[in-house]
PDB file of C-alpha atoms in Angstrom:
ATOM      1  CA  MET A   1      93.254  77.850 124.859  1.00  0.00           C
ATOM      2  CA  THR A   2      92.331  76.114 121.963  1.00  0.00           C
ATOM      3  CA  ASP A   3      88.974  78.370 121.155  1.00  0.00           C
ATOM      4  CA  PRO A   4      89.907  81.561 122.157  1.00  0.00           C
ATOM      5  CA  LEU A   5      87.494  84.800 121.585  1.00  0.00           C
ATOM      6  CA  ARG A   6      88.533  87.036 118.798  1.00  0.00           C
ATOM      7  CA  MET A   7      87.631  90.392 117.873  1.00  0.00           C
ATOM      8  CA  PHE A   8      87.538  90.404 113.849  1.00  0.00           C
ATOM      9  CA  LEU A   9      88.557  94.153 112.442  1.00  0.00           C
ATOM     10  CA  VAL A  10      87.189  93.571 108.656  1.00  0.00           C
ATOM     11  CA  LEU A  11      88.567  96.062 105.544  1.00  0.00           C
ATOM     12  CA  ARG A  12      86.993  96.334 101.824  1.00  0.00           C
ATOM     13  CA  ARG A  13      90.070  95.695  99.815  1.00  0.00           C
ATOM     14  CA  GLY A  14      90.782  98.700  97.966  1.00  0.00           C
ATOM     15  CA  ALA A  15      88.916 101.035 100.399  1.00  0.00           C
ATOM     16  CA  VAL A  16      91.752 102.290 102.056  1.00  0.00           C
ATOM     17  CA  GLU A  17      95.277 102.996 100.518  1.00  0.00           C
ATOM     18  CA  THR A  18      97.111 103.602 103.749  1.00  0.00           C
ATOM     19  CA  LEU A  19      98.454 101.715 106.651  1.00  0.00           C
ATOM     20  CA  GLU A  20      98.267 104.681 108.909  1.00  0.00           C
ATOM     21  CA  ARG A  21      94.835 105.342 107.824  1.00  0.00           C
ATOM     22  CA  ALA A  22      94.188 101.627 108.362  1.00  0.00           C
ATOM     23  CA  ALA A  23      95.372 100.965 111.357  1.00  0.00           C
ATOM     24  CA  VAL A  24      93.492 104.528 113.141  1.00  0.00           C
ATOM     25  CA  LEU A  25      90.391 103.303 111.376  1.00  0.00           C
ATOM     26  CA  GLY A  26      90.938  99.851 113.274  1.00  0.00           C
ATOM     27  CA  GLY A  27      91.691 101.583 116.609  1.00  0.00           C
ATOM     28  CA  ALA A  28      88.875 103.761 116.337  1.00  0.00           C
ATOM     29  CA  ALA A  29      86.662 100.833 115.611  1.00  0.00           C
ATOM     30  CA  ALA A  30      87.975  98.543 118.243  1.00  0.00           C
ATOM     31  CA  VAL A  31      87.488 101.204 121.087  1.00  0.00           C
ATOM     32  CA  ALA A  32      83.843 101.651 119.776  1.00  0.00           C
ATOM     33  CA  CYS A  33      83.413  97.898 119.875  1.00  0.00           C
ATOM     34  CA  VAL A  34      83.982  97.554 123.173  1.00  0.00           C
ATOM     35  CA  ARG A  35      82.202 100.608 123.938  1.00  0.00           C
ATOM     36  CA  GLU A  36      79.180  99.682 121.980  1.00  0.00           C
ATOM     37  CA  PHE A  37      78.747  96.192 122.703  1.00  0.00           C
ATOM     38  CA  GLU A  38      78.993  93.559 126.231  1.00  0.00           C
ATOM     39  CA  ILE A  39      82.387  92.452 125.597  1.00  0.00           C
ATOM     40  CA  ASP A  40      82.878  88.541 127.875  1.00  0.00           C
ATOM     41  CA  PRO A  41      85.784  89.341 130.826  1.00  0.00           C
ATOM     42  CA  GLU A  42      87.499  86.960 129.250  1.00  0.00           C
ATOM     43  CA  TRP A  43      88.467  88.651 125.907  1.00  0.00           C
ATOM     44  CA  ARG A  44      89.350  91.561 128.113  1.00  0.00           C
ATOM     45  CA  GLU A  45      91.817  89.109 129.877  1.00  0.00           C
ATOM     46  CA  ARG A  46      93.395  88.008 126.251  1.00  0.00           C
ATOM     47  CA  PRO A  47      92.086  90.783 124.031  1.00  0.00           C
ATOM     48  CA  GLY A  48      92.991  89.122 120.758  1.00  0.00           C
ATOM     49  CA  LYS A  49      92.019  90.849 117.268  1.00  0.00           C
ATOM     50  CA  VAL A  50      92.323  88.956 113.538  1.00  0.00           C
ATOM     51  CA  CYS A  51      91.797  91.478 110.611  1.00  0.00           C
ATOM     52  CA  LEU A  52      90.453  90.218 107.700  1.00  0.00           C
ATOM     53  CA  ARG A  53      89.268  91.487 104.506  1.00  0.00           C
ATOM     54  CA  ALA A  54      86.237  91.755 102.367  1.00  0.00           C
ATOM     55  CA  ARG A  55      87.334  91.088  98.437  1.00  0.00           C
ATOM     56  CA  ASN A  56      84.223  92.466  96.944  1.00  0.00           C
ATOM     57  CA  LEU A  57      81.165  95.055  97.807  1.00  0.00           C
ATOM     58  CA  ALA A  58      78.760  92.011  98.431  1.00  0.00           C
ATOM     59  CA  GLN A  59      80.810  90.611 101.410  1.00  0.00           C
ATOM     60  CA  TRP A  60      81.301  94.008 102.878  1.00  0.00           C
ATOM     61  CA  GLN A  61      77.644  94.662 102.687  1.00  0.00           C
ATOM     62  CA  ALA A  62      76.946  91.202 104.355  1.00  0.00           C
ATOM     63  CA  VAL A  63      79.678  91.917 107.155  1.00  0.00           C
ATOM     64  CA  LEU A  64      77.928  95.582 107.379  1.00  0.00           C
ATOM     65  CA  GLU A  65      74.702  93.215 108.419  1.00  0.00           C
ATOM     66  CA  GLU A  66      76.564  91.638 111.427  1.00  0.00           C
ATOM     67  CA  PRO A  67      76.101  93.722 114.658  1.00  0.00           C
ATOM     68  CA  HIS A  68      79.320  95.455 114.707  1.00  0.00           C
ATOM     69  CA  ALA A  69      81.023  98.985 114.942  1.00  0.00           C
ATOM     70  CA  LEU A  70      82.235 101.363 112.311  1.00  0.00           C
ATOM     71  CA  ALA A  71      85.235 103.831 111.998  1.00  0.00           C
ATOM     72  CA  GLY A  72      85.175 106.244 108.427  1.00  0.00           C
ATOM     73  CA  GLU A  73      82.402 105.999 106.155  1.00  0.00           C
ATOM     74  CA  PRO A  74      80.765 102.453 104.877  1.00  0.00           C
ATOM     75  CA  ALA A  75      80.966 103.460 101.348  1.00  0.00           C
ATOM     76  CA  GLY A  76      84.467 104.383 101.575  1.00  0.00           C
ATOM     77  CA  ALA A  77      87.604 104.199 103.702  1.00  0.00           C
ATOM     78  CA  SER A  78      86.302 102.419 106.970  1.00  0.00           C
ATOM     79  CA  VAL A  79      86.739  99.348 109.242  1.00  0.00           C
ATOM     80  CA  ALA A  80      84.467  97.324 110.856  1.00  0.00           C
ATOM     81  CA  ALA A  81      84.915  95.718 114.303  1.00  0.00           C
ATOM     82  CA  LEU A  82      82.529  92.899 115.076  1.00  0.00           C
ATOM     83  CA  PRO A  83      82.312  92.070 119.114  1.00  0.00           C
ATOM     84  CA  PRO A  84      84.623  89.453 119.989  1.00  0.00           C
ATOM     85  CA  ARG A  85      83.047  85.623 119.833  1.00  0.00           C
ATOM     86  CA  ARG A  86      85.362  82.271 119.169  1.00  0.00           C
ATOM     87  CA  ARG A  87      86.875  81.587 116.541  1.00  0.00           C
ATOM     88  CA  SER A  88      84.483  77.963 116.340  1.00  0.00           C
ATOM     89  CA  GLU A  89      81.700  80.511 116.413  1.00  0.00           C
ATOM     90  CA  ARG A  90      82.716  82.716 113.832  1.00  0.00           C
ATOM     91  CA  GLY A  91      80.431  81.587 110.930  1.00  0.00           C
ATOM     92  CA  PRO A  92      80.111  81.517 107.067  1.00  0.00           C
ATOM     93  CA  LEU A  93      80.771  85.274 106.303  1.00  0.00           C
ATOM     94  CA  LEU A  94      84.120  85.425 108.174  1.00  0.00           C
ATOM     95  CA  GLU A  95      85.343  81.631 107.439  1.00  0.00           C
ATOM     96  CA  ARG A  96      84.767  83.555 103.592  1.00  0.00           C
ATOM     97  CA  LEU A  97      86.874  86.134 103.987  1.00  0.00           C
ATOM     98  CA  GLN A  98      90.824  86.454 103.885  1.00  0.00           C
ATOM     99  CA  ALA A  99      93.024  87.436 106.141  1.00  0.00           C
ATOM    100  CA  MET A 100      93.924  90.874 105.648  1.00  0.00           C
ATOM    101  CA  SER A 101      97.352  90.494 104.053  1.00  0.00           C
ATOM    102  CA  SER A 102      97.637  93.812 101.064  1.00  0.00           C
ATOM    103  CA  ASP A 103     100.804  96.127 101.254  1.00  0.00           C
ATOM    104  CA  LEU A 104      99.329  99.343 102.423  1.00  0.00           C
ATOM    105  CA  GLY A 105     102.910 100.339 102.274  1.00  0.00           C
ATOM    106  CA  PRO A 106     104.840 102.062 105.532  1.00  0.00           C
ATOM    107  CA  ALA A 107     103.427 104.107 107.972  1.00  0.00           C
ATOM    108  CA  PRO A 108     104.833 108.126 107.629  1.00  0.00           C
ATOM    109  CA  GLU A 109     107.722 108.665 109.835  1.00  0.00           C
ATOM    110  CA  GLU A 110     106.545 111.649 110.983  1.00  0.00           C
ATOM    111  CA  ALA A 111     103.068 112.653 112.005  1.00  0.00           C
ATOM    112  CA  GLY A 112     101.663 115.954 110.711  1.00  0.00           C
ATOM    113  CA  GLU A 113     100.260 118.457 112.752  1.00  0.00           C
ATOM    114  CA  PRO A 114      98.914 116.688 115.623  1.00  0.00           C
ATOM    115  CA  ALA A 115      95.379 117.950 117.382  1.00  0.00           C
ATOM    116  CA  SER A 116      95.153 118.748 121.102  1.00  0.00           C
ATOM    117  CA  GLY A 117      94.957 115.551 122.870  1.00  0.00           C
ATOM    118  CA  ALA A 118      95.774 113.242 119.636  1.00  0.00           C
ATOM    119  CA  VAL A 119      97.168 109.951 120.466  1.00  0.00           C
ATOM    120  CA  THR A 120     100.283 108.645 118.036  1.00  0.00           C
ATOM    121  CA  TYR A 121     100.862 104.736 117.675  1.00  0.00           C
ATOM    122  CA  ALA A 122     104.484 104.094 117.093  1.00  0.00           C
ATOM    123  CA  LEU A 123     105.435 101.514 115.106  1.00  0.00           C
ATOM    124  CA  ASN A 124     108.922  99.801 115.301  1.00  0.00           C
ATOM    125  CA  PRO A 125     109.934  99.187 111.956  1.00  0.00           C
ATOM    126  CA  GLU A 126     112.038  96.609 113.182  1.00  0.00           C
ATOM    127  CA  LEU A 127     109.277  94.103 113.570  1.00  0.00           C
ATOM    128  CA  GLU A 128     108.120  92.662 110.271  1.00  0.00           C
ATOM    129  CA  MET A 129     104.143  92.508 110.218  1.00  0.00           C
ATOM    130  CA  SER A 130     101.654  92.125 107.587  1.00  0.00           C
ATOM    131  CA  SER A 131      99.456  95.618 107.205  1.00  0.00           C
ATOM    132  CA  GLY A 132      96.714  93.224 108.950  1.00  0.00           C
ATOM    133  CA  LYS A 133      98.673  92.481 111.672  1.00  0.00           C
ATOM    134  CA  VAL A 134      99.651  96.245 112.021  1.00  0.00           C
ATOM    135  CA  VAL A 135      96.091  96.982 111.870  1.00  0.00           C
ATOM    136  CA  ALA A 136      95.463  94.759 114.566  1.00  0.00           C
ATOM    137  CA  GLN A 137      98.313  95.705 117.042  1.00  0.00           C
ATOM    138  CA  VAL A 138      97.016  99.572 116.661  1.00  0.00           C
ATOM    139  CA  ALA A 139      93.840  98.351 117.513  1.00  0.00           C
ATOM    140  CA  HIS A 140      95.046  96.842 120.874  1.00  0.00           C
ATOM    141  CA  ALA A 141      96.919  99.672 121.451  1.00  0.00           C
ATOM    142  CA  ALA A 142      93.549 101.749 120.848  1.00  0.00           C
ATOM    143  CA  VAL A 143      91.807  99.879 123.206  1.00  0.00           C
ATOM    144  CA  MET A 144      94.458 100.228 125.836  1.00  0.00           C
ATOM    145  CA  ALA A 145      94.851 103.876 125.654  1.00  0.00           C
ATOM    146  CA  ALA A 146      91.225 104.424 125.633  1.00  0.00           C
ATOM    147  CA  ALA A 147      91.122 102.740 129.164  1.00  0.00           C
ATOM    148  CA  ALA A 148      94.135 104.267 130.361  1.00  0.00           C
ATOM    149  CA  LEU A 149      93.377 107.901 129.059  1.00  0.00           C
ATOM    150  CA  PRO A 150      90.171 108.538 130.175  1.00  0.00           C
ATOM    151  CA  ALA A 151      89.615 112.581 128.923  1.00  0.00           C
ATOM    152  CA  TRP A 152      90.776 111.098 125.723  1.00  0.00           C
ATOM    153  CA  ALA A 153      88.337 108.607 125.548  1.00  0.00           C
ATOM    154  CA  GLU A 154      85.331 110.863 127.187  1.00  0.00           C
ATOM    155  CA  ALA A 155      86.363 113.565 124.282  1.00  0.00           C
ATOM    156  CA  GLY A 156      85.491 110.896 121.824  1.00  0.00           C
ATOM    157  CA  ALA A 157      88.503 109.575 120.496  1.00  0.00           C
ATOM    158  CA  PRO A 158      89.363 107.589 118.624  1.00  0.00           C
ATOM    159  CA  ALA A 159      86.140 107.285 117.385  1.00  0.00           C
ATOM    160  CA  SER A 160      86.459 110.664 116.032  1.00  0.00           C
ATOM    161  CA  ALA A 161      89.065 109.334 113.567  1.00  0.00           C
ATOM    162  CA  HIS A 162      86.878 109.576 110.303  1.00  0.00           C
ATOM    163  CA  ALA A 163      88.402 113.338 110.891  1.00  0.00           C
ATOM    164  CA  GLY A 164      91.648 112.302 111.022  1.00  0.00           C
ATOM    165  CA  SER A 165      92.592 114.070 114.088  1.00  0.00           C
ATOM    166  CA  ALA A 166      92.296 111.715 116.967  1.00  0.00           C
ATOM    167  CA  ALA A 167      95.046 109.783 116.462  1.00  0.00           C
ATOM    168  CA  ALA A 168      98.188 109.124 114.022  1.00  0.00           C
ATOM    169  CA  ALA A 169     100.311 106.093 113.189  1.00  0.00           C
ATOM    170  CA  ILE A 170     103.974 106.855 112.513  1.00  0.00           C
ATOM    171  CA  THR A 171     107.190 104.471 112.030  1.00  0.00           C
ATOM    172  CA  ALA A 172     109.994 105.669 114.408  1.00  0.00           C
ATOM    173  CA  ALA A 173     113.056 105.616 113.861  1.00  0.00           C
ATOM    174  CA  CYS A 174     115.263 102.553 115.690  1.00  0.00           C
ATOM    175  CA  ALA A 175     117.401 105.068 117.529  1.00  0.00           C
ATOM    176  CA  THR A 176     113.903 106.814 118.437  1.00  0.00           C
ATOM    177  CA  TRP A 177     112.947 103.796 120.398  1.00  0.00           C
ATOM    178  CA  ALA A 178     115.782 103.688 123.157  1.00  0.00           C
ATOM    179  CA  THR A 179     115.563 107.078 123.758  1.00  0.00           C
ATOM    180  CA  THR A 180     112.280 108.559 123.212  1.00  0.00           C
ATOM    181  CA  LEU A 181     109.753 105.850 123.923  1.00  0.00           C
ATOM    182  CA  PRO A 182     110.099 105.731 127.352  1.00  0.00           C
ATOM    183  CA  GLU A 183     109.678 109.668 127.591  1.00  0.00           C
ATOM    184  CA  LEU A 184     106.493 109.379 125.543  1.00  0.00           C
ATOM    185  CA  ILE A 185     105.022 106.474 127.850  1.00  0.00           C
ATOM    186  CA  SER A 186     106.003 108.908 130.904  1.00  0.00           C
ATOM    187  CA  SER A 187     104.267 112.194 129.016  1.00  0.00           C
ATOM    188  CA  SER A 188     101.186 110.360 127.983  1.00  0.00           C
ATOM    189  CA  GLY A 189     100.647 109.320 132.064  1.00  0.00           C
ATOM    190  CA  LEU A 190     101.120 105.621 131.152  1.00  0.00           C
ATOM    191  CA  SER A 191     103.505 103.302 132.857  1.00  0.00           C
ATOM    192  CA  ALA A 192     106.773 101.502 131.382  1.00  0.00           C
TER     193      ALA A 192
END
């Protein structure tokens, strides 16, 4: 496909300080976007996402003037998800924004005490990805989780991520992938 549909996730530079927070907010924003806007079935077949960075307050405010779903506080740590559009239709604002490449450090190796029904996004440390790519991948996982876990989605998760309890992102040790991940998938009700 030469001109795919992409959901654009936008963070304001310096507003989100950790990879875990950026990823969880990105997931919440993506799920809210899918819920709030009519989404082209073509995008649902190939749900591509691009994570961008607003370099300054003026760019961030311009993003917030676009139709969007927001997770977090507009003046603080937050991610805006813009409904999918073709790359050729992204317009001058999105063309000026840079790819989210700021290094937000690694996600923690252990999640804090999760709330009942919380989802944990386990990141594979052997995959080298920019912070923006991690945010986009977690957003993809969040949309899938919301579709697969209706009770989680109906309870308002991960849209309640501003409270920090609906989801977490962790870096799982390599040994965990072979032993624990199939168990996590099975116990979640998802199929491997």
